[in-house]
Coordinates of C-alpha atoms and ligand atoms in Angstrom, one line a residue:
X1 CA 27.2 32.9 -14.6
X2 CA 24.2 30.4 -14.4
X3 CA 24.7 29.4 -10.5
X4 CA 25.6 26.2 -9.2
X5 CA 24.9 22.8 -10.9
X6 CA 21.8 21.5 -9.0
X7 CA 22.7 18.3 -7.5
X8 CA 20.3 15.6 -7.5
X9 CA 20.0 12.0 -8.0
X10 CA 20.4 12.0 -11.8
X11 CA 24.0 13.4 -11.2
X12 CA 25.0 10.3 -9.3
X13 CA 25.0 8.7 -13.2
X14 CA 27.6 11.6 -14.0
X15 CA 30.1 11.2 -11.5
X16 CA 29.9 8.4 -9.5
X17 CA 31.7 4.9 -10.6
X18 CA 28.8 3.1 -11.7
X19 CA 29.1 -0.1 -9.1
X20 CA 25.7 1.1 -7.6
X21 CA 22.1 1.5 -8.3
X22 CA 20.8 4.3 -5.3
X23 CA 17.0 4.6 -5.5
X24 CA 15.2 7.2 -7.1
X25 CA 15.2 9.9 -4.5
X26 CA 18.5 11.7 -2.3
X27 CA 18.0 11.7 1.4
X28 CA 18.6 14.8 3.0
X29 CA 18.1 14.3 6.8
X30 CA 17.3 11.5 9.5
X31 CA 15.4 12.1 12.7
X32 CA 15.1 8.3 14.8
X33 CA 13.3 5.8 12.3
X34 CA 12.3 8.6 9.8
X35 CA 13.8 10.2 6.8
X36 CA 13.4 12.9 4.5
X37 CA 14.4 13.2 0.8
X38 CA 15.3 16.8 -1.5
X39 CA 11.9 17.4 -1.7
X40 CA 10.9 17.2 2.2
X41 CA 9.2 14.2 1.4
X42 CA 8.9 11.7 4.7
X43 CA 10.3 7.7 4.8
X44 CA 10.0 5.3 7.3
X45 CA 13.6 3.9 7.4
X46 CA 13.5 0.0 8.1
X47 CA 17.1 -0.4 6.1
X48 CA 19.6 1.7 8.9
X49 CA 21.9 2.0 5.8
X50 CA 22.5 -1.5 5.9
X51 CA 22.4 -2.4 9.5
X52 CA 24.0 0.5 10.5
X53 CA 22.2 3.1 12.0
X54 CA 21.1 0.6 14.8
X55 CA 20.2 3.6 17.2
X56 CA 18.1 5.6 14.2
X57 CA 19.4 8.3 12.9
X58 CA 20.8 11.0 14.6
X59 CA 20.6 9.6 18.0
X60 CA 21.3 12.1 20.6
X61 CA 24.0 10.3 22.4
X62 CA 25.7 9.7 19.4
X63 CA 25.5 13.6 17.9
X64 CA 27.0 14.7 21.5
X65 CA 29.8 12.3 21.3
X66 CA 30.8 13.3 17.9
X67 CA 30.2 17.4 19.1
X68 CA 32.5 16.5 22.0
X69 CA 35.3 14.5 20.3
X70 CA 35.1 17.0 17.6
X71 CA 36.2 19.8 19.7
X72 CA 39.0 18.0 21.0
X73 CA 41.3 16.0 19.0
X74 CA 40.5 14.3 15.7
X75 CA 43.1 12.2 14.2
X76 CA 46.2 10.9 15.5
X77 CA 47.1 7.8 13.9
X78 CA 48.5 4.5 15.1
X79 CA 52.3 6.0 15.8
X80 CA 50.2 7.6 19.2
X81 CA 47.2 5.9 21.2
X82 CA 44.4 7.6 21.9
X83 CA 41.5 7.5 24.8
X84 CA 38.5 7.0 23.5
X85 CA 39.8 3.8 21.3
X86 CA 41.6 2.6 24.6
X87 CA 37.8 2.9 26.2
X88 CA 36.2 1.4 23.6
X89 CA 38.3 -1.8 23.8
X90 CA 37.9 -2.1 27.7
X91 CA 34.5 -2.0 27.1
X92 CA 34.8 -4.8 24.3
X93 CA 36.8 -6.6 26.3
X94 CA 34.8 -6.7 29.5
X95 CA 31.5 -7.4 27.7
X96 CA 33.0 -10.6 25.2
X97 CA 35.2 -13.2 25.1
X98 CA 38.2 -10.8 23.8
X99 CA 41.3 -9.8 25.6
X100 CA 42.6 -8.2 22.6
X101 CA 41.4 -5.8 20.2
X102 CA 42.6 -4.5 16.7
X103 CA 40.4 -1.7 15.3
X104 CA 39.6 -0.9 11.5
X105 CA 37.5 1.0 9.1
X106 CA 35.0 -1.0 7.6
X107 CA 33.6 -5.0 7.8
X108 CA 36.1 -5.8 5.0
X109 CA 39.2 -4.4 6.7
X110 CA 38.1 -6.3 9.8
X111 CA 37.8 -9.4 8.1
X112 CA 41.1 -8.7 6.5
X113 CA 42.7 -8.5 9.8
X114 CA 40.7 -11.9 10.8
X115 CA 42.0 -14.0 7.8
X116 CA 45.2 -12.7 8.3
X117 CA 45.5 -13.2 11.9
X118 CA 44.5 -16.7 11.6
X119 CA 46.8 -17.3 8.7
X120 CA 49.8 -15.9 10.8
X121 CA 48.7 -18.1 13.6
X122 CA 48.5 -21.3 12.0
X123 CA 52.0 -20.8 10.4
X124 CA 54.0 -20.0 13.9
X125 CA 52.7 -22.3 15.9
X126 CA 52.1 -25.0 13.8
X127 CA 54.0 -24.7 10.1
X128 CA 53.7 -23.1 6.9
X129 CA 51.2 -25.5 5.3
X130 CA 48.5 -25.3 7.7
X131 CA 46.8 -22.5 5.5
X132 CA 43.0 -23.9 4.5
X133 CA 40.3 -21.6 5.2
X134 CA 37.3 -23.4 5.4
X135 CA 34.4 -20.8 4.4
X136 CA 30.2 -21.2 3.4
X137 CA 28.5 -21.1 0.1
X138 CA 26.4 -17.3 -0.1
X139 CA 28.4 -15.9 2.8
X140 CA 30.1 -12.6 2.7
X141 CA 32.5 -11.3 3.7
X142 CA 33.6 -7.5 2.1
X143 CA 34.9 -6.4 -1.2
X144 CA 38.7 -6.8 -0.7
X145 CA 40.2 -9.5 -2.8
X146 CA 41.0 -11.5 0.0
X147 CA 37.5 -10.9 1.7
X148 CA 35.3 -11.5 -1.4
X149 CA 37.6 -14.8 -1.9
X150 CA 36.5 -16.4 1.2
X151 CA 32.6 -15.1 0.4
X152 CA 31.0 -17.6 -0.7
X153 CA 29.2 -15.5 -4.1
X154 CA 31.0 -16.3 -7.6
X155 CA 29.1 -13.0 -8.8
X156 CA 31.1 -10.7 -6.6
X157 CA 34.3 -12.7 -6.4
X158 CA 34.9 -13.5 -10.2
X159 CA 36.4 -11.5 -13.4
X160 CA 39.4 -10.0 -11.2
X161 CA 42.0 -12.2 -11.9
X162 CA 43.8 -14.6 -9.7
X163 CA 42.5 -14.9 -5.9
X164 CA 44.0 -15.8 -2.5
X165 CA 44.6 -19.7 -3.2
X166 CA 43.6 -22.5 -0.1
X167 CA 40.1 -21.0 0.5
X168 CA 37.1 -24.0 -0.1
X169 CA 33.4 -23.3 0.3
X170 CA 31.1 -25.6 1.6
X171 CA 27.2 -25.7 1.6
X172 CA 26.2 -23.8 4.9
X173 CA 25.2 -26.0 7.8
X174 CA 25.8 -29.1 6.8
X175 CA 28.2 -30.2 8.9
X176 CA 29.3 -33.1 7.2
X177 CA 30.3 -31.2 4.0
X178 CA 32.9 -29.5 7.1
X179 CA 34.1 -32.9 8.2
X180 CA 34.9 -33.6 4.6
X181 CA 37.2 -30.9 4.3
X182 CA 38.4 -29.6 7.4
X183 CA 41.8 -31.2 8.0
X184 CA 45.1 -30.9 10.2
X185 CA 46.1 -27.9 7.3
X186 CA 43.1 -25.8 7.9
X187 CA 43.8 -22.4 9.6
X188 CA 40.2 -21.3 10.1
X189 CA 36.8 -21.9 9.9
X190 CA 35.2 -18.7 8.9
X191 CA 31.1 -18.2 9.4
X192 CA 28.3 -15.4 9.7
X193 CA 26.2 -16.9 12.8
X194 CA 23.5 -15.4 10.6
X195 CA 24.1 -15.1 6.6
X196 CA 23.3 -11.3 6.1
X197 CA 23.6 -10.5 2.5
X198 CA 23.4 -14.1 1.7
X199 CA 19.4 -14.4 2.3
X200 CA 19.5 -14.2 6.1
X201 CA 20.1 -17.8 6.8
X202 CA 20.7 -18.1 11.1
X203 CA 23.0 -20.8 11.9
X204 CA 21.6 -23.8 13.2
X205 CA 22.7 -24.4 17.1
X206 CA 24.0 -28.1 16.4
X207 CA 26.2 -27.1 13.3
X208 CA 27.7 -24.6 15.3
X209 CA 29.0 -26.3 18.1
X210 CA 30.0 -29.3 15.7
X211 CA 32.0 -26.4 14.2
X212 CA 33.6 -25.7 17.0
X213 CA 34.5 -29.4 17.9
X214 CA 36.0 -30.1 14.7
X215 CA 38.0 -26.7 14.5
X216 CA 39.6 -28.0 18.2
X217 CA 40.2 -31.4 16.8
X218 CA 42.3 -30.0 14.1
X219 CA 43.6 -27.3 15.8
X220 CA 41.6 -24.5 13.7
X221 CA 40.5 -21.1 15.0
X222 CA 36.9 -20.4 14.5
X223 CA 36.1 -17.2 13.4
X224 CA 32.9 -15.5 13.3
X225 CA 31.7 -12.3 11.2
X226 CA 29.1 -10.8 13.1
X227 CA 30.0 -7.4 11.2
X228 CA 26.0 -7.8 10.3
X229 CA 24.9 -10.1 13.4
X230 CA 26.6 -8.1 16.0
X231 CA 26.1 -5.5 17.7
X232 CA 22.9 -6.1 19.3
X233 CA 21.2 -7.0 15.8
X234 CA 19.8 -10.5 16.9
X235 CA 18.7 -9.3 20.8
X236 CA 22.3 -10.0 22.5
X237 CA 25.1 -7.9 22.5
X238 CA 26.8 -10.9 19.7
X239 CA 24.9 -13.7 18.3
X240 CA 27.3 -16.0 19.1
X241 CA 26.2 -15.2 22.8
X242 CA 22.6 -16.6 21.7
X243 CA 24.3 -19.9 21.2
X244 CA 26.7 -20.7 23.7
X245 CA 29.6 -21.2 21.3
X246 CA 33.2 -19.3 21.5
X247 CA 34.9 -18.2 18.6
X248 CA 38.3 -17.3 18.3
X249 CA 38.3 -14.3 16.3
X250 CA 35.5 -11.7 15.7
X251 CA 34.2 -9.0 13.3
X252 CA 32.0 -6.0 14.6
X253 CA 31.5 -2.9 11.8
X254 CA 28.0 -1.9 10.7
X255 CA 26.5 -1.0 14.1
X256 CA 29.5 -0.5 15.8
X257 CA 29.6 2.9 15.1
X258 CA 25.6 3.6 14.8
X259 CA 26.7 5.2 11.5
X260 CA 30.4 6.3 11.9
X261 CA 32.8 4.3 9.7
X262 CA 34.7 1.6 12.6
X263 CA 35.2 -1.9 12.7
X264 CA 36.8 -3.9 15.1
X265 CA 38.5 -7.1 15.2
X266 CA 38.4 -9.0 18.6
X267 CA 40.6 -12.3 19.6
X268 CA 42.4 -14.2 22.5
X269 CA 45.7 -13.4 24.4
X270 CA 46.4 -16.7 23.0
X271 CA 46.0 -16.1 19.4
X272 CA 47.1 -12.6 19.4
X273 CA 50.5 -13.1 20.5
X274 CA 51.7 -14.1 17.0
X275 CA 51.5 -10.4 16.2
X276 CA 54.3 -7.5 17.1
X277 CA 54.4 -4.0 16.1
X278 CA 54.6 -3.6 12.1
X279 CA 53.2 -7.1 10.8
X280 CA 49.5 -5.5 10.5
X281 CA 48.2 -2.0 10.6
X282 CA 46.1 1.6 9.1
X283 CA 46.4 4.8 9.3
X284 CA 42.6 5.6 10.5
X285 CA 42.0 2.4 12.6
X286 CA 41.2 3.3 16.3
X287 CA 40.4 7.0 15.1
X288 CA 39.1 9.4 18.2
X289 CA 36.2 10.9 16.7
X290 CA 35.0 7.1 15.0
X291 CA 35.7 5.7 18.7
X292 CA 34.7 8.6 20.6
X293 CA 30.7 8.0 18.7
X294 CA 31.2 4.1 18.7
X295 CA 31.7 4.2 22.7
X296 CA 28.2 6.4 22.9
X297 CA 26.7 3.6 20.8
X298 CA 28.3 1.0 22.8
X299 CA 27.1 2.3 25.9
X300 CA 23.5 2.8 24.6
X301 CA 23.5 -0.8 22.4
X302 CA 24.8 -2.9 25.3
X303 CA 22.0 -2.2 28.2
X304 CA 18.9 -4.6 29.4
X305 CA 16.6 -1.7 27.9
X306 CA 17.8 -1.4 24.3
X307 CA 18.9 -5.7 23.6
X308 CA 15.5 -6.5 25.5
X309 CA 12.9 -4.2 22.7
X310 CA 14.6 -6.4 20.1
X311 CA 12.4 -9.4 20.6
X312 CA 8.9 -7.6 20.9
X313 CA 9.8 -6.0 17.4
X314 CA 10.8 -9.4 15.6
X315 CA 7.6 -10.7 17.1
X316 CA 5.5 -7.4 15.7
X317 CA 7.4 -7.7 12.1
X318 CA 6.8 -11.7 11.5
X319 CA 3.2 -11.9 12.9
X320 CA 2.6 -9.0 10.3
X321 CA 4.3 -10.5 7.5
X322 CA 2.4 -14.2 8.7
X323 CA -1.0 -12.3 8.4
X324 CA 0.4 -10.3 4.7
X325 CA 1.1 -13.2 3.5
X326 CA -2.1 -14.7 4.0
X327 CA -3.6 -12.2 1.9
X328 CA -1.4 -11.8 -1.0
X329 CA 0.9 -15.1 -0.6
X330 CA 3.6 -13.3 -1.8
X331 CA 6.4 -15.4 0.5
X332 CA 7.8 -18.9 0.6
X333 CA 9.5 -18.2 4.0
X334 CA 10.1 -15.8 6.5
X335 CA 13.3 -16.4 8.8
X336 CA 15.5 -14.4 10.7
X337 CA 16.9 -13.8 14.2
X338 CA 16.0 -10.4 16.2
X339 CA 16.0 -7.5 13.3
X340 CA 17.5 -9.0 11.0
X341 CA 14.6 -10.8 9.4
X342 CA 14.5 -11.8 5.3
X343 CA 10.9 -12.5 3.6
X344 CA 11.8 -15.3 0.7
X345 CA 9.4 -14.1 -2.1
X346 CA 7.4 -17.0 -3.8
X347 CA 8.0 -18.4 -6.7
X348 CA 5.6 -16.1 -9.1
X349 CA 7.9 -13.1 -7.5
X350 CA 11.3 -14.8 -7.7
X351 CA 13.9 -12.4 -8.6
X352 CA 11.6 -9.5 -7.8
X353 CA 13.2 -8.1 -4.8
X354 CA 14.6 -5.0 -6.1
X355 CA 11.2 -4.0 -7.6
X356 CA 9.7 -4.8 -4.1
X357 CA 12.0 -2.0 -2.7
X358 CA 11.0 0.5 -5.5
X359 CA 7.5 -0.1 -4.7
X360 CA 8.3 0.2 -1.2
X361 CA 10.1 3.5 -1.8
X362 CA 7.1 4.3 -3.7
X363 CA 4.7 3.9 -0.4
X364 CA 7.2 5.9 1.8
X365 CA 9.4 2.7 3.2
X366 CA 13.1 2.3 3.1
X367 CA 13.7 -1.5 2.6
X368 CA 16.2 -3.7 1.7
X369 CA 16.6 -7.1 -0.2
X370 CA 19.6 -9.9 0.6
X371 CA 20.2 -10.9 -3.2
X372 CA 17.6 -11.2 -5.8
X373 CA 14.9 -13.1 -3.7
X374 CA 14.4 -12.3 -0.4
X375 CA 13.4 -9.1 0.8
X376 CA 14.9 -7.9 4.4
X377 CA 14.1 -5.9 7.3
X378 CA 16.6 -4.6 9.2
X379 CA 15.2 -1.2 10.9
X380 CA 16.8 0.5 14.3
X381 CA 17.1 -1.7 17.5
X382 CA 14.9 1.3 19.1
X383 CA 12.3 2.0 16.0
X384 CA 9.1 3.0 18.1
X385 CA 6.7 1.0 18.1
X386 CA 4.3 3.9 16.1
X387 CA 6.8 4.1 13.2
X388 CA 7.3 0.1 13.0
X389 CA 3.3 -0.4 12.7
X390 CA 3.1 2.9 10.2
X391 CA 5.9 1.2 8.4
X392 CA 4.6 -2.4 7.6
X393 CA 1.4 -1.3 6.8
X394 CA 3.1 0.5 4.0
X395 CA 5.0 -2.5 3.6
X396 CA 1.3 -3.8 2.9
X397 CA 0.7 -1.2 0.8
X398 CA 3.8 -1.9 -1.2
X399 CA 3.1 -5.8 -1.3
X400 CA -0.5 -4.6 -2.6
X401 CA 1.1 -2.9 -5.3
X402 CA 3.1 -5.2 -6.7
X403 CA 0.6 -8.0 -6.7
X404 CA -2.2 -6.2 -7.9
X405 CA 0.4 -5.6 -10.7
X406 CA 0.6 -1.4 -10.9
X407 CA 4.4 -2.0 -11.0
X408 CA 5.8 -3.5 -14.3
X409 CA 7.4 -6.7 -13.5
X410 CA 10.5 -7.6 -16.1
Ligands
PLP1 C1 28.7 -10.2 7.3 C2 29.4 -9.1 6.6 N1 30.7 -9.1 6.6 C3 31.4 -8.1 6.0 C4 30.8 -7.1 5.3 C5 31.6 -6.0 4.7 O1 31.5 -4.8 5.4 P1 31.9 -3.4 4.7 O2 31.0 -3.2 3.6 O3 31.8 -2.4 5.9 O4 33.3 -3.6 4.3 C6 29.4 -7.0 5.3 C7 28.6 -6.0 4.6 O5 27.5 -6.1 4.2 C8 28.7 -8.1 6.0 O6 27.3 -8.1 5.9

């Protein structure tokens, strides 16, 4: 007989399509900020799978929501409506610029619907060569081909084939390589207000609204991704609220659902009249149970209490990594809005970020990197204050490690 294969990380190698690199250990539970693997062992979890679990893990609002909406209606596609998507948009309408709301399954079907939205737009209303999207060197955008076509990253975008034509990329704010380009046949202008898995590059304030000026002038709709940014991320409910600048069309995924697969796509009256009933759609968009736990998180994310302990936390994390730093020198620059803060590693460390994370991992800390050289901190909006000291000093202890050399560099 023998039993049951154990599962354990080595089996990912066995089964899984090989497009990832997990770390060493499985998780097994999440309570708040902290995590435990197979073994029992304890993390400190300043990643929230990737921006995600912006509430921790777990987060008792949430698990009732999802207990609730579980016992009473699961699925019922897009052919009948459903309340708690019909509450969710209110909400998202009532707390943004948005009158209209479209909701998917991920950031890349989000951004799907964006790029397509303003594609339709731009050929009603004004004619069938007004198709340019304008998008940034390093942004991104999802995995779709049309998605990773407007990201700006040659490394996730290339070796499948031909790709949506009419997209440029321009060097990120600099707004005169925009006026070079943007004309009266460009659709969109499409930007993250802060480059996530770029490097975490924030905007800058007077790019942005030149952005917006020139999309007017040419009669463009500006689109923002805040699938990373939003939700709360940066300290306001969007980033684009930090700034004082409109868009047209909006992503929200990641936080959106504290850790239940949503996204949303939000736009004008205005722009969303170019759609009717068949031109855009998916079969789990708007599902109960994802906006049954992504109204909970909505409720909790969008208060004085929870946007307000963001600031106090990016001040905690960047006077620690200021006073690291001045004992290992280990970063060219820290930078960042609210918690979502990247550490560029110096030059002696360039390209190191993935062994940064292993040595974090090592010291009981969940990290993340945005690309090969910048290593980024994105833990829960409400990460007590305990577990955020805890967890940098093992972020010390991790920086300590790799500088003191005890983990083989390449
Ligand atoms: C800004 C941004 N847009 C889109 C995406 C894609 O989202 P998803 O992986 O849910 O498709 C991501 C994911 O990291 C992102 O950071």
């Amino acid at each position: 007989m023998g039993g049951e294969k154990v599962i354990d990380r080595n089996t990912f190698d066995d089964v899984m399509l090989p497009v990832y690199a997990p770390a060493a250990f499985v998780p097994v539970k999440g309570k708040g900020s902290r995590v435990w693997d197979q073994q029992g062992q304890e993390f400190i979890d300043f990643s929230s799978g990737i921006a995600v679990t912006a509430l921790g893990h777990c987060h008792p609002a949430l698990v009732r929501a999802l207990k609730a909406q579980g016992e009473l209606i699961w699925h019922t596609s897009n052919l009948f409506t459903n309340e708690p998507a019909l509450r969710l948009a209110q909400k998202m309408i009532d707390a943004t610029f948005a009158d209209r709301v479209f909701f998917a399954n991920s950031g890349a079907e989000a951004n799907e619907a964006a790029f397509k939205l303003a594609r339709r737009y731009a050929i009603e209303r004004h004619g069938p060569y007004k198709t340019k999207i304008i998008a940034f060197k390093n942004a991104f955008h999802g995995r779709t081909l049309f998605t990773v076509s407007v990201g700006g990253q040659a490394k996730y975008s290339d070796g499948f084939g031909p790709k949506p034509a009419d997209i440029v990329h321009v060097p990120f704010n600099d707004l005169d390589a925009v006026k070079a380009v943007i004309d009266d046949h460009t659709c969109a202008v499409v930007l993250e207000p802060v480059q996530g898995e770029g490097g975490i590059t924030p905007v800058d304030a007077d790019f942005l609204r030149g952005v917006r000026e020139l999309c007017d002038k040419h009669q463009a709709l500006l689109v923002f991704d805040e699938v990373q940014s939003g939700m709360g991320r940066t300290g306001t409910l969007f980033t684009y609220m930090r700034y004082g600048v409109t868009p047209d069309i909006l992503t929200s995924a990641k936080a959106l659902g504290g850790g239940f697969p949503i996204s949303a796509m939000l736009t004008t009256n205005a722009v969303a009249q170019v759609m009717e009933p068949g031109v855009h759609g998916t079969t789990y968009g708007g599902n109960p149970l994802a906006c049954a736990v992504a109204e909970a998180a909505f409720d909790t994310i969008n208060t004085p209490e929870v946007l307000s302990g963001v600031q106090a936390r990016y001040e905690f994390i960047v006077s620690r990594l200021a006073e690291i730093n001045r004992r290992y020198a280990a970063f060219a620059d820290v930078r960042g809005l609210g918690l979502l803060i990247g550490a560029e590693l110096s030059d002696e460390y360039k390209g190191m970020a993935r062994e940064f994370l292993a040595a974090a991992v090592d010291n009981g800390l969940m990290l993340l990197n945005a690309g090969p050289n910048v290593l980024r901190f994105a833990p829960s909006l409400v990460i007590p204050m305990e577990d955020l000291k805890q967890g940098m000093d093992r972020f010390e202890n991790a920086v300590r490690q790799m500088v003191d050399g005890k983990m083989d560099k390449p």
